PDB file of C-alpha atoms and ligand atoms in Angstrom:
ATOM      1  CA  MET A  20       0.000   0.000   0.000  1.00 56.00           C
ATOM      2  CA  ASP A  21       1.390   3.381  -0.984  1.00 86.00           C
ATOM      3  CA  ILE A  22       0.929   5.462   2.150  1.00 92.00           C
ATOM      4  CA  SER A  23       2.838   8.333   0.510  1.00 92.00           C
ATOM      5  CA  ALA A  24       0.097   8.514  -2.147  1.00 92.00           C
ATOM      6  CA  VAL A  25      -2.511   8.773   0.626  1.00 94.00           C
ATOM      7  CA  ASN A  26      -0.474  11.480   2.327  1.00 95.00           C
ATOM      8  CA  ALA A  27      -0.207  13.398  -0.950  1.00 94.00           C
ATOM      9  CA  LEU A  28      -4.011  13.611  -1.383  1.00 94.00           C
ATOM     10  CA  THR A  29      -5.625  17.023  -1.098  1.00 95.00           C
ATOM     11  CA  TYR A  30      -8.221  17.432   1.625  1.00 97.00           C
ATOM     12  CA  GLU A  31     -11.010  17.110  -0.958  1.00 97.00           C
ATOM     13  CA  GLU A  32      -9.486  13.950  -2.480  1.00 95.00           C
ATOM     14  CA  PHE A  33      -8.947  12.439   0.971  1.00 96.00           C
ATOM     15  CA  VAL A  34     -12.566  12.981   2.055  1.00 97.00           C
ATOM     16  CA  GLU A  35     -13.820  11.878  -1.365  1.00 96.00           C
ATOM     17  CA  LEU A  36     -11.949   8.606  -0.938  1.00 95.00           C
ATOM     18  CA  PHE A  37     -12.381   7.944   2.786  1.00 97.00           C
ATOM     19  CA  GLY A  38     -15.521   9.930   3.650  1.00 98.00           C
ATOM     20  CA  ASN A  39     -17.743   6.868   4.006  1.00 98.00           C
ATOM     21  CA  VAL A  40     -15.264   4.647   5.843  1.00 98.00           C
ATOM     22  CA  VAL A  41     -17.564   5.208   8.791  1.00 98.00           C
ATOM     23  CA  GLU A  42     -21.091   5.128   7.419  1.00 98.00           C
ATOM     24  CA  LYS A  43     -22.432   8.604   6.557  1.00 98.00           C
ATOM     25  CA  SER A  44     -19.874  10.219   8.891  1.00 98.00           C
ATOM     26  CA  PRO A  45     -17.457  12.163   6.635  1.00 98.00           C
ATOM     27  CA  ILE A  46     -16.612  14.386   9.593  1.00 98.00           C
ATOM     28  CA  ILE A  47     -14.289  11.627  10.820  1.00 98.00           C
ATOM     29  CA  SER A  48     -12.154  11.674   7.661  1.00 98.00           C
ATOM     30  CA  ALA A  49     -12.355  15.464   7.585  1.00 98.00           C
ATOM     31  CA  ALA A  50     -11.004  15.507  11.132  1.00 98.00           C
ATOM     32  CA  ILE A  51      -8.232  12.928  10.859  1.00 98.00           C
ATOM     33  CA  TRP A  52      -6.820  14.576   7.701  1.00 97.00           C
ATOM     34  CA  SER A  53      -5.091  16.957  10.139  1.00 96.00           C
ATOM     35  CA  HIS A  54      -2.939  14.071  11.360  1.00 98.00           C
ATOM     36  CA  ARG A  55      -1.204  13.398   8.043  1.00 96.00           C
ATOM     37  CA  PRO A  56       1.385  12.318   7.142  1.00 98.00           C
ATOM     38  CA  PHE A  57       0.164   8.899   8.245  1.00 97.00           C
ATOM     39  CA  LYS A  58       2.783   6.257   8.980  1.00 97.00           C
ATOM     40  CA  ASP A  59       0.632   3.437   7.527  1.00 95.00           C
ATOM     41  CA  LEU A  60      -2.921   2.092   7.389  1.00 95.00           C
ATOM     42  CA  THR A  61      -2.830   1.159  11.067  1.00 96.00           C
ATOM     43  CA  ASP A  62      -2.035   4.771  11.877  1.00 97.00           C
ATOM     44  CA  ILE A  63      -5.115   5.947   9.953  1.00 98.00           C
ATOM     45  CA  GLU A  64      -7.247   3.374  11.771  1.00 97.00           C
ATOM     46  CA  ALA A  65      -5.838   4.513  15.116  1.00 98.00           C
ATOM     47  CA  HIS A  66      -6.917   8.097  14.406  1.00 98.00           C
ATOM     48  CA  ILE A  67     -10.411   6.940  13.394  1.00 98.00           C
ATOM     49  CA  THR A  68     -10.657   4.933  16.616  1.00 98.00           C
ATOM     50  CA  GLU A  69      -9.357   7.876  18.658  1.00 98.00           C
ATOM     51  CA  PHE A  70     -12.044  10.143  17.149  1.00 98.00           C
ATOM     52  CA  ILE A  71     -14.812   7.627  17.881  1.00 98.00           C
ATOM     53  CA  HIS A  72     -13.643   7.009  21.446  1.00 98.00           C
ATOM     54  CA  SER A  73     -13.470  10.773  22.073  1.00 98.00           C
ATOM     55  CA  LEU A  74     -17.238  11.051  21.445  1.00 98.00           C
ATOM     56  CA  SER A  75     -19.667  11.372  24.335  1.00 98.00           C
ATOM     57  CA  ASP A  76     -22.224   8.600  24.807  1.00 98.00           C
ATOM     58  CA  SER A  77     -24.781  10.650  22.847  1.00 98.00           C
ATOM     59  CA  GLY A  78     -22.165  11.304  20.167  1.00 98.00           C
ATOM     60  CA  LYS A  79     -21.511   7.576  19.879  1.00 98.00           C
ATOM     61  CA  GLU A  80     -25.241   6.892  19.666  1.00 98.00           C
ATOM     62  CA  GLY A  81     -25.481   9.513  16.928  1.00 98.00           C
ATOM     63  CA  LEU A  82     -22.768   7.696  15.003  1.00 98.00           C
ATOM     64  CA  LEU A  83     -24.695   4.437  15.405  1.00 98.00           C
ATOM     65  CA  ARG A  84     -27.893   6.090  14.125  1.00 98.00           C
ATOM     66  CA  CYS A  85     -26.106   6.947  10.872  1.00 98.00           C
ATOM     67  CA  HIS A  86     -26.109   3.237  10.030  1.00 98.00           C
ATOM     68  CA  PRO A  87     -28.925   1.675   7.994  1.00 98.00           C
ATOM     69  CA  ASP A  88     -30.816  -1.302   9.382  1.00 98.00           C
ATOM     70  CA  LEU A  89     -29.832  -4.703   8.086  1.00 98.00           C
ATOM     71  CA  ALA A  90     -32.514  -5.801   5.610  1.00 97.00           C
ATOM     72  CA  GLY A  91     -34.328  -2.580   6.401  1.00 97.00           C
ATOM     73  CA  ARG A  92     -36.080   0.221   4.542  1.00 95.00           C
ATOM     74  CA  ASP A  93     -32.938   1.498   2.825  1.00 97.00           C
ATOM     75  CA  LEU A  94     -32.187  -1.927   1.420  1.00 96.00           C
ATOM     76  CA  GLN A  95     -35.775  -2.418   0.237  1.00 94.00           C
ATOM     77  CA  SER A  96     -35.863   1.043  -1.397  1.00 96.00           C
ATOM     78  CA  GLY A  97     -32.375   0.809  -2.914  1.00 97.00           C
ATOM     79  CA  THR A  98     -31.068   3.825  -0.990  1.00 97.00           C
ATOM     80  CA  LEU A  99     -28.156   2.077   0.748  1.00 98.00           C
ATOM     81  CA  THR A 100     -24.668   3.487   0.223  1.00 98.00           C
ATOM     82  CA  ARG A 101     -22.543   1.384  -2.110  1.00 97.00           C
ATOM     83  CA  GLU A 102     -20.519   0.014   0.789  1.00 97.00           C
ATOM     84  CA  SER A 103     -23.570  -0.941   2.851  1.00 98.00           C
ATOM     85  CA  ARG A 104     -25.266  -2.539  -0.149  1.00 98.00           C
ATOM     86  CA  GLU A 105     -22.192  -4.697  -0.841  1.00 98.00           C
ATOM     87  CA  GLU A 106     -21.835  -5.645   2.832  1.00 98.00           C
ATOM     88  CA  GLN A 107     -25.492  -6.475   3.324  1.00 98.00           C
ATOM     89  CA  SER A 108     -25.625  -8.444   0.091  1.00 98.00           C
ATOM     90  CA  GLN A 109     -22.551 -10.437   1.079  1.00 97.00           C
ATOM     91  CA  ALA A 110     -24.216 -11.342   4.410  1.00 97.00           C
ATOM     92  CA  GLY A 111     -27.277 -12.642   2.579  1.00 97.00           C
ATOM     93  CA  MET A 112     -29.561  -9.755   3.515  1.00 97.00           C
ATOM     94  CA  THR A 113     -30.673  -9.382  -0.097  1.00 95.00           C
ATOM     95  CA  ALA A 114     -31.676 -13.062  -0.297  1.00 95.00           C
ATOM     96  CA  LEU A 115     -34.096 -13.319   2.616  1.00 96.00           C
ATOM     97  CA  ASP A 116     -37.509 -14.904   2.173  1.00 96.00           C
ATOM     98  CA  SER A 117     -40.583 -13.029   3.385  1.00 95.00           C
ATOM     99  CA  ALA A 118     -40.569 -14.750   6.800  1.00 97.00           C
ATOM    100  CA  GLU A 119     -36.887 -13.852   7.326  1.00 97.00           C
ATOM    101  CA  ILE A 120     -37.542 -10.235   6.303  1.00 96.00           C
ATOM    102  CA  LEU A 121     -40.418 -10.029   8.783  1.00 97.00           C
ATOM    103  CA  LEU A 122     -38.226 -11.547  11.518  1.00 97.00           C
ATOM    104  CA  MET A 123     -35.423  -9.040  10.845  1.00 98.00           C
ATOM    105  CA  HIS A 124     -37.905  -6.147  10.843  1.00 98.00           C
ATOM    106  CA  ARG A 125     -39.422  -7.306  14.135  1.00 98.00           C
ATOM    107  CA  LEU A 126     -36.074  -7.856  15.856  1.00 98.00           C
ATOM    108  CA  ASN A 127     -34.632  -4.586  14.514  1.00 98.00           C
ATOM    109  CA  SER A 128     -37.696  -2.671  15.699  1.00 98.00           C
ATOM    110  CA  GLU A 129     -37.552  -4.324  19.122  1.00 98.00           C
ATOM    111  CA  TYR A 130     -33.850  -3.503  19.380  1.00 98.00           C
ATOM    112  CA  LYS A 131     -34.302   0.143  18.305  1.00 98.00           C
ATOM    113  CA  GLU A 132     -37.252   0.513  20.659  1.00 98.00           C
ATOM    114  CA  ARG A 133     -35.129  -0.760  23.558  1.00 98.00           C
ATOM    115  CA  PHE A 134     -31.858   1.065  22.877  1.00 98.00           C
ATOM    116  CA  GLY A 135     -32.719   4.094  20.743  1.00 98.00           C
ATOM    117  CA  PHE A 136     -30.164   3.204  18.070  1.00 98.00           C
ATOM    118  CA  PRO A 137     -30.056   0.448  15.414  1.00 98.00           C
ATOM    119  CA  PHE A 138     -28.569  -3.005  15.813  1.00 98.00           C
ATOM    120  CA  ILE A 139     -25.131  -2.925  14.214  1.00 98.00           C
ATOM    121  CA  ILE A 140     -22.906  -5.817  13.298  1.00 98.00           C
ATOM    122  CA  CYS A 141     -20.066  -6.165  10.794  1.00 98.00           C
ATOM    123  CA  ALA A 142     -22.010  -7.865   8.005  1.00 98.00           C
ATOM    124  CA  ARG A 143     -18.871  -8.971   6.137  1.00 98.00           C
ATOM    125  CA  LEU A 144     -17.889 -11.146   9.112  1.00 98.00           C
ATOM    126  CA  ASN A 145     -21.302 -12.744   9.578  1.00 98.00           C
ATOM    127  CA  ASN A 146     -23.928 -14.691   7.625  1.00 96.00           C
ATOM    128  CA  LYS A 147     -27.666 -14.282   8.026  1.00 96.00           C
ATOM    129  CA  ALA A 148     -27.912 -17.024  10.686  1.00 96.00           C
ATOM    130  CA  ASP A 149     -25.155 -15.332  12.739  1.00 97.00           C
ATOM    131  CA  ILE A 150     -26.907 -11.992  12.391  1.00 98.00           C
ATOM    132  CA  VAL A 151     -30.295 -13.261  13.592  1.00 97.00           C
ATOM    133  CA  ARG A 152     -28.647 -15.149  16.468  1.00 98.00           C
ATOM    134  CA  ARG A 153     -26.496 -12.192  17.592  1.00 98.00           C
ATOM    135  CA  LEU A 154     -29.431  -9.772  17.278  1.00 98.00           C
ATOM    136  CA  SER A 155     -31.609 -12.031  19.427  1.00 98.00           C
ATOM    137  CA  GLU A 156     -28.818 -12.463  22.008  1.00 98.00           C
ATOM    138  CA  ARG A 157     -27.789  -8.804  22.158  1.00 98.00           C
ATOM    139  CA  LEU A 158     -31.381  -7.694  22.689  1.00 98.00           C
ATOM    140  CA  LYS A 159     -30.914  -8.951  26.255  1.00 97.00           C
ATOM    141  CA  ASN A 160     -27.972  -6.613  27.011  1.00 98.00           C
ATOM    142  CA  ASP A 161     -28.205  -3.256  28.718  1.00 98.00           C
ATOM    143  CA  ARG A 162     -27.845   0.015  26.808  1.00 98.00           C
ATOM    144  CA  ALA A 163     -24.259   0.791  27.842  1.00 98.00           C
ATOM    145  CA  ALA A 164     -23.061  -2.697  26.903  1.00 98.00           C
ATOM    146  CA  GLU A 165     -24.833  -2.503  23.544  1.00 98.00           C
ATOM    147  CA  ARG A 166     -23.448   0.958  22.800  1.00 98.00           C
ATOM    148  CA  GLU A 167     -19.919  -0.323  23.287  1.00 98.00           C
ATOM    149  CA  LEU A 168     -20.543  -3.556  21.366  1.00 98.00           C
ATOM    150  CA  ALA A 169     -22.054  -1.607  18.450  1.00 98.00           C
ATOM    151  CA  ILE A 170     -19.092   0.811  18.421  1.00 98.00           C
ATOM    152  CA  GLU A 171     -16.732  -2.178  18.212  1.00 98.00           C
ATOM    153  CA  GLU A 172     -18.732  -3.432  15.215  1.00 98.00           C
ATOM    154  CA  VAL A 173     -18.532   0.024  13.587  1.00 98.00           C
ATOM    155  CA  LYS A 174     -14.748  -0.113  14.010  1.00 98.00           C
ATOM    156  CA  LYS A 175     -14.637  -3.550  12.298  1.00 98.00           C
ATOM    157  CA  ILE A 176     -16.800  -2.262   9.425  1.00 98.00           C
ATOM    158  CA  SER A 177     -14.634   0.831   8.977  1.00 98.00           C
ATOM    159  CA  SER A 178     -11.395  -1.154   9.133  1.00 98.00           C
ATOM    160  CA  LEU A 179     -12.576  -3.459   6.333  1.00 98.00           C
ATOM    161  CA  ARG A 180     -13.778  -0.474   4.281  1.00 98.00           C
ATOM    162  CA  LEU A 181     -10.450   1.326   4.758  1.00 97.00           C
ATOM    163  CA  HIS A 182      -8.428  -1.715   3.666  1.00 95.00           C
ATOM    164  CA  ASN A 183     -10.750  -2.263   0.698  1.00 95.00           C
ATOM    165  CA  ILE A 184     -10.365   1.337  -0.471  1.00 94.00           C
ATOM    166  CA  VAL A 185      -6.606   1.357  -0.211  1.00 89.00           C
ATOM    167  CA  LEU A 186      -6.172  -2.029  -1.887  1.00 85.00           C
ATOM    168  CA  SER A 187      -8.597  -1.210  -4.717  1.00 83.00           C
ATOM    169  CA  GLY A 188      -7.422   2.425  -4.661  1.00 69.00           C
ATOM    170  CA  ILE A 189      -3.983   1.217  -5.746  1.00 51.00           C
ATOM    171  CA  GLN A 190      -5.408   0.386  -9.188  1.00 48.00           C
ATOM    172  CA  THR A 191      -7.231   3.688  -9.541  1.00 53.00           C
ATOM    173  CA  LYS A 192      -6.185   6.841  -7.720  1.00 51.00           C
ATOM    174  CA  LEU A 193      -3.391   6.045  -5.308  1.00 54.00           C
TER     175      LEU A 193
HETATM  176  N1  2AL B  27     -27.065  -2.141  10.919  1.00 57.46           N
HETATM  177  C1  2AL B  27     -25.933  -2.642  10.381  1.00 57.46           C
HETATM  178  O1  2AL B  27     -25.219  -3.434  10.988  1.00 57.46           O
HETATM  179  N2  2AL B  27     -25.623  -2.206   9.116  1.00 57.46           N
HETATM  180  C2  2AL B  27     -24.500  -2.636   8.464  1.00 57.46           C
HETATM  181  N3  2AL B  27     -23.527  -3.449   8.872  1.00 57.46           N
HETATM  182  C3  2AL B  27     -22.593  -3.569   7.864  1.00 57.46           C
HETATM  183  O2  2AL B  27     -21.592  -4.243   7.873  1.00 57.46           O
HETATM  184  N4  2AL B  27     -22.993  -2.825   6.796  1.00 57.46           N
HETATM  185  C4  2AL B  27     -24.181  -2.226   7.114  1.00 57.46           C
HETATM  186  O3  2AL B  27     -24.889  -1.489   6.424  1.00 57.46           O
END
């Protein structure tokens, strides 16, 4: 990976490339740009993590609310971001039968009703059976535990997105 190419990006190019590493939260890339030159990919990830951990509880919950439900309205209406669409498709969310869709809607609604933010899991690391099982299990947690668990999942999602951009970016921009 050519970290010098990343460090040479203008602010606009950097946010264009990395702005959706954390779903619908370009402020994170806009903020960490100040820390260039980055030593390597791990350094970029560390700054993303530092930003997320610096958020208040309500800030973290706001970050979680920027994520679309799995098999939810955005997927049905085709308004998912490219990254989310690929991730959800890979986890089998686009191949659910009507009973599975209803189950996901019910569990997601129950979860959101209980915690005030959506259930989040790194879809690339799970299949649909894992997702239903983890959603059912995590519904039993308390809010603070779920906030932290969801933030850990956001970090996994963003790490995979970052690596994907830089690896594929080598062919295009970087
Ligand atoms: N609610 C979610 O967990 N959403 C998602 N997880 C992913 O990995 N991609 C998503 O869109």
